[in-house]
């Protein structure tokens, strides 16, 4: 990768020497040099060209000296590193330069072999710094796609060695579906559909996070959330009640003038399930999720729920009845269940 270097010195002889001494690397496109003759001219160049890696600057120059330039460089490009090249190599100037942010100090007359080593070292440091900043930016973007709980899990030191490992956990799974939302695609432009959906999702997610749950995935107009640790079932039900209330409080108007109030149907189930990474390590595409019969039942309960209902099985109801008001509904046939399942609605 080419290193772009701004040389700031009022002595034209140095420009000629640099072009001679580094002619091979210039020819091989390893180094690119641009020259300025004082600090102000250097700042003007930096504001016009943002792709510099290194500054090689003298101290004693007209208009603006190198020490003043040092203090101004971070305002223009905080990633840039400056190496001072000066005949004033006394300890006072060296300390002043380093305190103002100089990366290194080279004394005149210049030892060009030493300067080349210094430039290579500085370029490597700048490259590492840029990679770190890029990683931070990518991590911030990643946090928009992956739940905080998952990021904390994958950040554990032992995670890489147990990439495809799984564990049995006690947890509660909540499926929330926005009823009839698919039919809106027939009357609303796609951009309006996405805007409304994201607004409803954002409202639901805030309630889920408030109760310590994490979003496992978004599936079209549905959300799958998982709750673990103490009181996971109670927290899941509280989140479901709050999510239902906040979403159904919306009052929108469709393009044809009809009012639209979204409704949700919710299925909740609790019990033992497998937690781990599902996917292909070779392809580097994994999904940190929970799987198992209890997860499947939760989704099928949501499918059996009517708009506005929060539905649980009888076994879950037995664990909830002292804390929440529930009412029996009816027996329903759930996929892959040999016998009908009695379901209950959580009222409040």
Protein backbone atom coordinates (compact mmCIF):
# COMPACT_ATOMS: atom_id res chain seq x y z
CA UNK A 1 0.00 0.00 0.00
CA UNK A 2 1.37 3.40 -1.01
CA UNK A 3 2.37 5.78 1.79
CA UNK A 4 1.59 9.42 1.08
CA UNK A 5 3.98 11.83 2.78
CA UNK A 6 3.83 15.61 3.14
CA UNK A 7 7.29 17.17 3.51
CA UNK A 8 7.24 20.62 5.11
CA UNK A 9 10.54 22.53 4.87
CA UNK A 10 11.60 25.91 3.51
CA UNK A 11 14.93 24.50 2.26
CA UNK A 12 14.51 23.45 -1.37
CA UNK A 13 17.65 21.33 -1.12
CA UNK A 14 15.81 18.86 1.09
CA UNK A 15 13.14 18.35 -1.57
CA UNK A 16 15.82 17.46 -4.11
CA UNK A 17 17.61 15.12 -1.70
CA UNK A 18 14.41 13.27 -0.82
CA UNK A 19 13.55 12.77 -4.49
CA UNK A 20 17.05 11.40 -5.10
CA UNK A 21 17.35 9.19 -2.04
CA UNK A 22 13.88 7.68 -2.36
CA UNK A 23 13.71 7.54 -6.15
CA UNK A 24 13.35 3.75 -6.20
CA UNK A 25 10.43 3.70 -3.78
CA UNK A 26 8.85 6.63 -5.59
CA UNK A 27 9.19 4.77 -8.87
CA UNK A 28 7.78 1.57 -7.35
CA UNK A 29 4.80 3.56 -6.01
CA UNK A 30 5.70 2.73 -2.39
CA UNK A 31 6.10 6.39 -1.38
CA UNK A 32 4.38 9.49 -2.74
CA UNK A 33 5.85 12.83 -1.67
CA UNK A 34 4.14 16.21 -1.68
CA UNK A 35 6.08 19.33 -0.65
CA UNK A 36 5.14 22.49 1.26
CA UNK A 37 7.46 25.32 2.34
CA UNK A 38 5.85 26.45 5.61
CA UNK A 39 3.28 25.34 8.15
CA UNK A 40 0.41 27.37 6.72
CA UNK A 41 0.97 25.99 3.23
CA UNK A 42 1.03 22.52 4.76
CA UNK A 43 -2.33 23.09 6.48
CA UNK A 44 -3.83 24.34 3.22
CA UNK A 45 -2.59 21.20 1.46
CA UNK A 46 -3.96 18.94 4.20
CA UNK A 47 -7.40 20.55 3.95
CA UNK A 48 -7.46 19.89 0.19
CA UNK A 49 -6.02 16.36 0.26
CA UNK A 50 -7.22 14.10 3.07
CA UNK A 51 -5.28 10.94 2.21
CA UNK A 52 -1.87 11.76 3.73
CA UNK A 53 -0.28 9.26 6.11
CA UNK A 54 2.81 11.06 7.39
CA UNK A 55 4.17 14.58 7.76
CA UNK A 56 7.93 15.21 7.75
CA UNK A 57 8.34 18.73 9.12
CA UNK A 58 11.14 21.14 9.92
CA UNK A 59 10.84 23.33 13.02
CA UNK A 60 12.27 26.72 11.97
CA UNK A 61 10.18 28.03 9.01
CA UNK A 62 8.59 31.34 7.99
CA UNK A 63 4.85 32.14 8.30
CA UNK A 64 4.17 29.17 10.60
CA UNK A 65 6.87 27.06 12.24
CA UNK A 66 6.79 23.30 12.67
CA UNK A 67 5.84 23.36 16.35
CA UNK A 68 2.76 25.47 15.62
CA UNK A 69 1.92 23.12 12.74
CA UNK A 70 2.14 20.18 15.15
CA UNK A 71 -0.53 21.66 17.38
CA UNK A 72 -2.83 22.33 14.39
CA UNK A 73 -2.58 18.98 12.59
CA UNK A 74 -5.08 17.07 14.82
CA UNK A 75 -7.77 19.61 13.89
CA UNK A 76 -7.34 18.68 10.22
CA UNK A 77 -6.55 14.96 10.40
CA UNK A 78 -6.25 13.23 13.80
CA UNK A 79 -4.85 10.04 12.27
CA UNK A 80 -1.81 11.71 10.70
CA UNK A 81 1.55 11.23 12.41
CA UNK A 82 4.31 13.82 12.24
CA UNK A 83 8.06 13.20 12.27
CA UNK A 84 10.11 16.32 12.97
CA UNK A 85 13.30 16.83 10.95
CA UNK A 86 15.41 19.64 12.35
CA UNK A 87 18.93 20.83 13.04
CA UNK A 88 17.63 22.07 16.38
CA UNK A 89 17.98 18.71 18.08
CA UNK A 90 18.41 19.98 21.63
CA UNK A 91 16.40 18.40 24.40
CA UNK A 92 14.10 21.43 24.75
CA UNK A 93 12.95 21.26 21.12
CA UNK A 94 12.66 17.49 21.20
CA UNK A 95 10.53 17.57 24.37
CA UNK A 96 8.38 20.41 23.02
CA UNK A 97 7.80 18.53 19.77
CA UNK A 98 6.94 15.27 21.51
CA UNK A 99 4.59 17.02 23.94
CA UNK A 100 2.76 18.57 20.99
CA UNK A 101 2.21 15.20 19.38
CA UNK A 102 5.29 14.42 17.28
CA UNK A 103 5.64 10.70 16.57
CA UNK A 104 9.45 10.83 16.21
CA UNK A 105 12.36 13.25 15.82
CA UNK A 106 15.17 13.12 13.24
CA UNK A 107 18.12 15.52 13.37
CA UNK A 108 19.86 17.24 10.47
CA UNK A 109 22.01 16.51 8.60
CA UNK A 110 19.64 13.71 7.72
CA UNK A 111 20.72 10.08 7.80
CA UNK A 112 18.45 8.88 5.00
CA UNK A 113 18.80 5.22 5.90
CA UNK A 114 17.57 6.04 9.38
CA UNK A 115 14.84 8.26 7.92
CA UNK A 116 13.59 5.42 5.74
CA UNK A 117 13.34 3.13 8.76
CA UNK A 118 11.50 5.87 10.65
CA UNK A 119 9.06 6.45 7.77
CA UNK A 120 8.34 2.72 7.50
CA UNK A 121 7.77 2.45 11.24
CA UNK A 122 5.48 5.49 11.22
CA UNK A 123 3.53 4.24 8.19
CA UNK A 124 2.97 0.88 9.91
CA UNK A 125 1.69 2.67 13.02
CA UNK A 126 -0.72 4.81 10.97
CA UNK A 127 -1.99 1.73 9.14
CA UNK A 128 -2.63 -0.08 12.43
CA UNK A 129 -4.39 3.00 13.78
CA UNK A 130 -6.65 3.17 10.73
CA UNK A 131 -7.45 -0.54 11.03
CA UNK A 132 -8.40 0.00 14.67
CA UNK A 133 -10.66 2.92 13.82
CA UNK A 134 -12.25 0.91 11.02
CA UNK A 135 -12.83 -1.98 13.43
CA UNK A 136 -14.52 0.40 15.88
CA UNK A 137 -16.77 1.73 13.12
CA UNK A 138 -17.62 -1.79 11.97
CA UNK A 139 -18.33 -2.82 15.56
CA UNK A 140 -20.68 0.12 15.99
CA UNK A 141 -22.50 -0.94 12.82
CA UNK A 142 -22.53 -4.56 14.00
CA UNK A 143 -24.26 -3.50 17.20
CA UNK A 144 -27.19 -2.36 15.08
CA UNK A 145 -27.59 -5.90 13.73
CA UNK A 146 -26.66 -8.05 16.73
CA UNK A 147 -28.17 -7.91 20.20
CA UNK A 148 -25.94 -6.68 23.04
CA UNK A 149 -26.35 -9.99 24.87
CA UNK A 150 -24.97 -11.87 21.88
CA UNK A 151 -22.03 -9.46 21.55
CA UNK A 152 -21.18 -9.97 25.21
CA UNK A 153 -21.32 -13.73 24.69
CA UNK A 154 -19.04 -13.77 21.65
CA UNK A 155 -16.64 -11.40 23.42
CA UNK A 156 -15.81 -13.98 26.09
CA UNK A 157 -12.19 -15.27 25.89
CA UNK A 158 -13.28 -18.89 25.54
CA UNK A 159 -15.79 -18.19 22.75
CA UNK A 160 -13.48 -18.98 19.80
CA UNK A 161 -12.56 -22.39 21.23
CA UNK A 162 -16.22 -23.31 21.73
CA UNK A 163 -17.58 -21.77 18.56
CA UNK A 164 -19.91 -24.64 17.67
CA UNK A 165 -20.57 -25.76 21.23
CA UNK A 166 -24.07 -25.57 22.69
CA UNK A 167 -25.67 -25.73 26.13
CA UNK A 168 -29.01 -26.66 27.63
CA UNK A 169 -30.68 -23.67 29.27
CA UNK A 170 -33.91 -22.82 31.03
CA UNK A 171 -35.43 -19.88 29.20
CA UNK A 172 -38.62 -18.28 27.93
CA UNK A 173 -39.29 -17.52 24.27
CA UNK A 174 -41.75 -14.89 23.07
CA UNK A 175 -43.04 -14.61 19.51
CA UNK A 176 -44.81 -11.35 18.65
CA UNK A 177 -46.53 -10.96 15.28
CA UNK A 178 -48.13 -7.80 13.89
CA UNK A 179 -51.49 -9.09 12.70
CA UNK A 180 -52.55 -8.49 9.11
CA UNK A 181 -49.53 -6.41 8.33
CA UNK A 182 -48.70 -8.40 5.21
CA UNK A 183 -51.97 -7.31 3.58
CA UNK A 184 -50.93 -3.66 3.94
CA UNK A 185 -48.29 -4.23 1.28
CA UNK A 186 -51.14 -4.29 -1.23
CA UNK A 187 -52.15 -0.69 -0.45
CA UNK A 188 -48.94 0.94 0.84
CA UNK A 189 -45.67 1.73 -0.96
CA UNK A 190 -42.73 -0.43 0.24
CA UNK A 191 -41.01 2.57 1.84
CA UNK A 192 -44.10 3.32 3.94
CA UNK A 193 -44.39 -0.32 4.94
CA UNK A 194 -40.77 -0.42 6.13
CA UNK A 195 -41.12 2.90 7.99
CA UNK A 196 -44.21 1.73 9.89
CA UNK A 197 -42.76 -1.70 10.60
CA UNK A 198 -39.53 -0.27 11.96
CA UNK A 199 -41.48 2.11 14.20
CA UNK A 200 -43.53 -0.73 15.68
CA UNK A 201 -40.43 -2.92 16.07
CA UNK A 202 -38.59 -0.13 17.85
CA UNK A 203 -41.44 0.28 20.31
CA UNK A 204 -41.55 -3.47 21.04
CA UNK A 205 -37.79 -3.83 21.35
CA UNK A 206 -37.59 -1.09 23.98
CA UNK A 207 -40.05 -3.00 26.16
CA UNK A 208 -38.22 -6.30 25.64
CA UNK A 209 -34.85 -4.78 26.55
CA UNK A 210 -36.39 -3.05 29.58
CA UNK A 211 -37.26 -6.49 30.95
CA UNK A 212 -33.81 -7.96 30.28
CA UNK A 213 -34.73 -9.90 27.15
CA UNK A 214 -32.78 -9.97 23.90
CA UNK A 215 -33.92 -10.05 20.32
CA UNK A 216 -33.10 -13.38 18.72
CA UNK A 217 -34.32 -12.38 15.27
CA UNK A 218 -36.79 -10.39 13.19
CA UNK A 219 -38.87 -12.50 10.81
CA UNK A 220 -40.88 -10.39 8.37
CA UNK A 221 -43.45 -8.70 10.61
CA UNK A 222 -42.67 -10.84 13.66
CA UNK A 223 -40.13 -10.71 16.49
CA UNK A 224 -38.59 -13.58 18.43
CA UNK A 225 -37.26 -12.63 21.88
CA UNK A 226 -35.52 -14.75 24.52
CA UNK A 227 -35.43 -14.27 28.28
CA UNK A 228 -32.95 -16.07 30.53
CA UNK A 229 -31.76 -16.04 34.16
CA UNK A 230 -33.91 -15.27 37.20
CA UNK A 231 -37.66 -14.72 36.79
CA UNK A 232 -37.30 -15.11 33.00
CA UNK A 233 -40.95 -16.15 32.58
CA UNK A 234 -42.36 -13.25 34.60
CA UNK A 235 -40.15 -10.76 32.80
CA UNK A 236 -41.18 -12.20 29.44
CA UNK A 237 -44.87 -11.78 30.23
CA UNK A 238 -44.34 -8.22 31.51
CA UNK A 239 -42.50 -7.42 28.26
CA UNK A 240 -45.30 -8.96 26.17
CA UNK A 241 -47.98 -6.97 27.99
CA UNK A 242 -46.01 -3.74 27.58
CA UNK A 243 -45.21 -4.42 23.92
CA UNK A 244 -48.88 -5.12 23.17
CA UNK A 245 -49.95 -1.90 24.88
CA UNK A 246 -47.41 0.33 23.18
CA UNK A 247 -47.97 -1.05 19.67
CA UNK A 248 -51.76 -1.02 19.91
CA UNK A 249 -51.63 2.59 21.09
CA UNK A 250 -50.61 3.62 17.56
CA UNK A 251 -53.29 5.27 15.40
CA UNK A 252 -52.20 5.55 11.78
CA UNK A 253 -54.02 6.58 8.64
CA UNK A 254 -53.75 4.65 5.38
CA UNK A 255 -53.43 6.45 2.00
CA UNK A 256 -57.13 5.86 1.26
CA UNK A 257 -58.08 7.65 4.48
CA UNK A 258 -58.93 4.54 6.50
CA UNK A 259 -57.71 4.52 10.12
CA UNK A 260 -55.28 1.75 11.04
CA UNK A 261 -54.62 0.53 14.57
CA UNK A 262 -52.04 -2.29 14.68
CA UNK A 263 -52.79 -5.42 16.67
CA UNK A 264 -50.34 -8.07 17.83
CA UNK A 265 -50.70 -11.77 18.56
CA UNK A 266 -48.22 -13.23 21.03
CA UNK A 267 -47.14 -16.75 21.97
CA UNK A 268 -45.06 -17.45 25.07
CA UNK A 269 -43.50 -20.73 26.16
CA UNK A 270 -40.92 -21.62 28.75
CA UNK A 271 -38.71 -24.57 29.56
CA UNK A 272 -35.51 -26.30 28.54
CA UNK A 273 -33.93 -25.51 25.17
CA UNK A 274 -30.58 -25.65 23.41
CA UNK A 275 -28.60 -22.41 23.15
CA UNK A 276 -25.66 -22.02 20.79
CA UNK A 277 -24.39 -21.12 17.33
CA UNK A 278 -26.26 -22.62 14.41
CA UNK A 279 -24.83 -22.42 10.91
CA UNK A 280 -21.55 -22.94 9.07
CA UNK A 281 -18.21 -22.05 10.64
CA UNK A 282 -16.56 -22.72 7.26
CA UNK A 283 -18.77 -20.15 5.54
CA UNK A 284 -18.43 -17.83 8.58
CA UNK A 285 -22.19 -17.46 8.78
CA UNK A 286 -23.58 -18.30 12.21
CA UNK A 287 -26.76 -17.50 14.10
CA UNK A 288 -26.60 -17.43 17.89
CA UNK A 289 -30.04 -18.70 18.85
CA UNK A 290 -32.12 -21.16 20.86
CA UNK A 291 -33.75 -24.25 19.39
CA UNK A 292 -35.91 -27.06 20.64
CA UNK A 293 -39.50 -28.15 21.11
CA UNK A 294 -40.26 -25.39 23.60
CA UNK A 295 -39.17 -22.80 21.04
CA UNK A 296 -41.37 -24.38 18.37
CA UNK A 297 -44.36 -24.43 20.71
CA UNK A 298 -43.97 -20.72 21.38
CA UNK A 299 -44.19 -19.94 17.66
CA UNK A 300 -47.22 -22.21 17.21
CA UNK A 301 -48.95 -20.58 20.16
CA UNK A 302 -48.49 -17.22 18.46
CA UNK A 303 -50.05 -18.65 15.29
CA UNK A 304 -53.02 -19.85 17.34
CA UNK A 305 -53.49 -16.49 19.07
CA UNK A 306 -56.09 -14.01 17.88
CA UNK A 307 -55.27 -10.32 17.41
CA UNK A 308 -54.61 -8.80 20.82
CA UNK A 309 -54.12 -12.14 22.59
CA UNK A 310 -51.13 -13.38 24.61
CA UNK A 311 -51.33 -17.19 24.63
CA UNK A 312 -49.56 -19.76 26.83
CA UNK A 313 -49.85 -23.51 27.43
CA UNK A 314 -51.45 -25.01 30.51
CA UNK A 315 -48.09 -25.87 32.05
CA UNK A 316 -46.94 -22.28 31.63
CA UNK A 317 -50.25 -21.03 33.01
CA UNK A 318 -49.68 -23.05 36.19
CA UNK A 319 -46.43 -21.12 36.74
CA UNK A 320 -48.07 -17.78 35.98
CA UNK A 321 -51.46 -17.91 37.66
CA UNK A 322 -50.31 -16.49 40.99
CA UNK A 323 -48.73 -13.44 39.35
CA UNK A 324 -50.93 -12.73 36.30
CA UNK A 325 -54.60 -12.85 35.44
CA UNK A 326 -55.27 -15.55 32.85
CA UNK A 327 -58.35 -17.13 31.37
CA UNK A 328 -58.81 -20.50 29.66
CA UNK A 329 -59.46 -20.51 25.92
CA UNK A 330 -59.78 -23.97 24.35
CA UNK A 331 -57.87 -27.02 23.31
CA UNK A 332 -55.98 -26.60 20.03
CA UNK A 333 -54.03 -28.94 17.81
CA UNK A 334 -50.41 -27.83 17.53
CA UNK A 335 -48.12 -29.11 14.79
CA UNK A 336 -46.14 -32.22 15.79
CA UNK A 337 -48.17 -32.64 18.97
CA UNK A 338 -50.08 -35.93 19.17
CA UNK A 339 -52.66 -34.63 21.60
CA UNK A 340 -54.55 -31.31 21.64
CA UNK A 341 -53.06 -28.67 23.93
CA UNK A 342 -55.10 -26.55 26.32
CA UNK A 343 -54.20 -22.89 25.93
CA UNK A 344 -54.76 -19.87 28.14
CA UNK A 345 -54.80 -16.14 27.51
CA UNK A 346 -52.80 -13.76 29.71
CA UNK A 347 -55.16 -10.87 30.41
CA UNK A 348 -53.10 -8.66 32.72
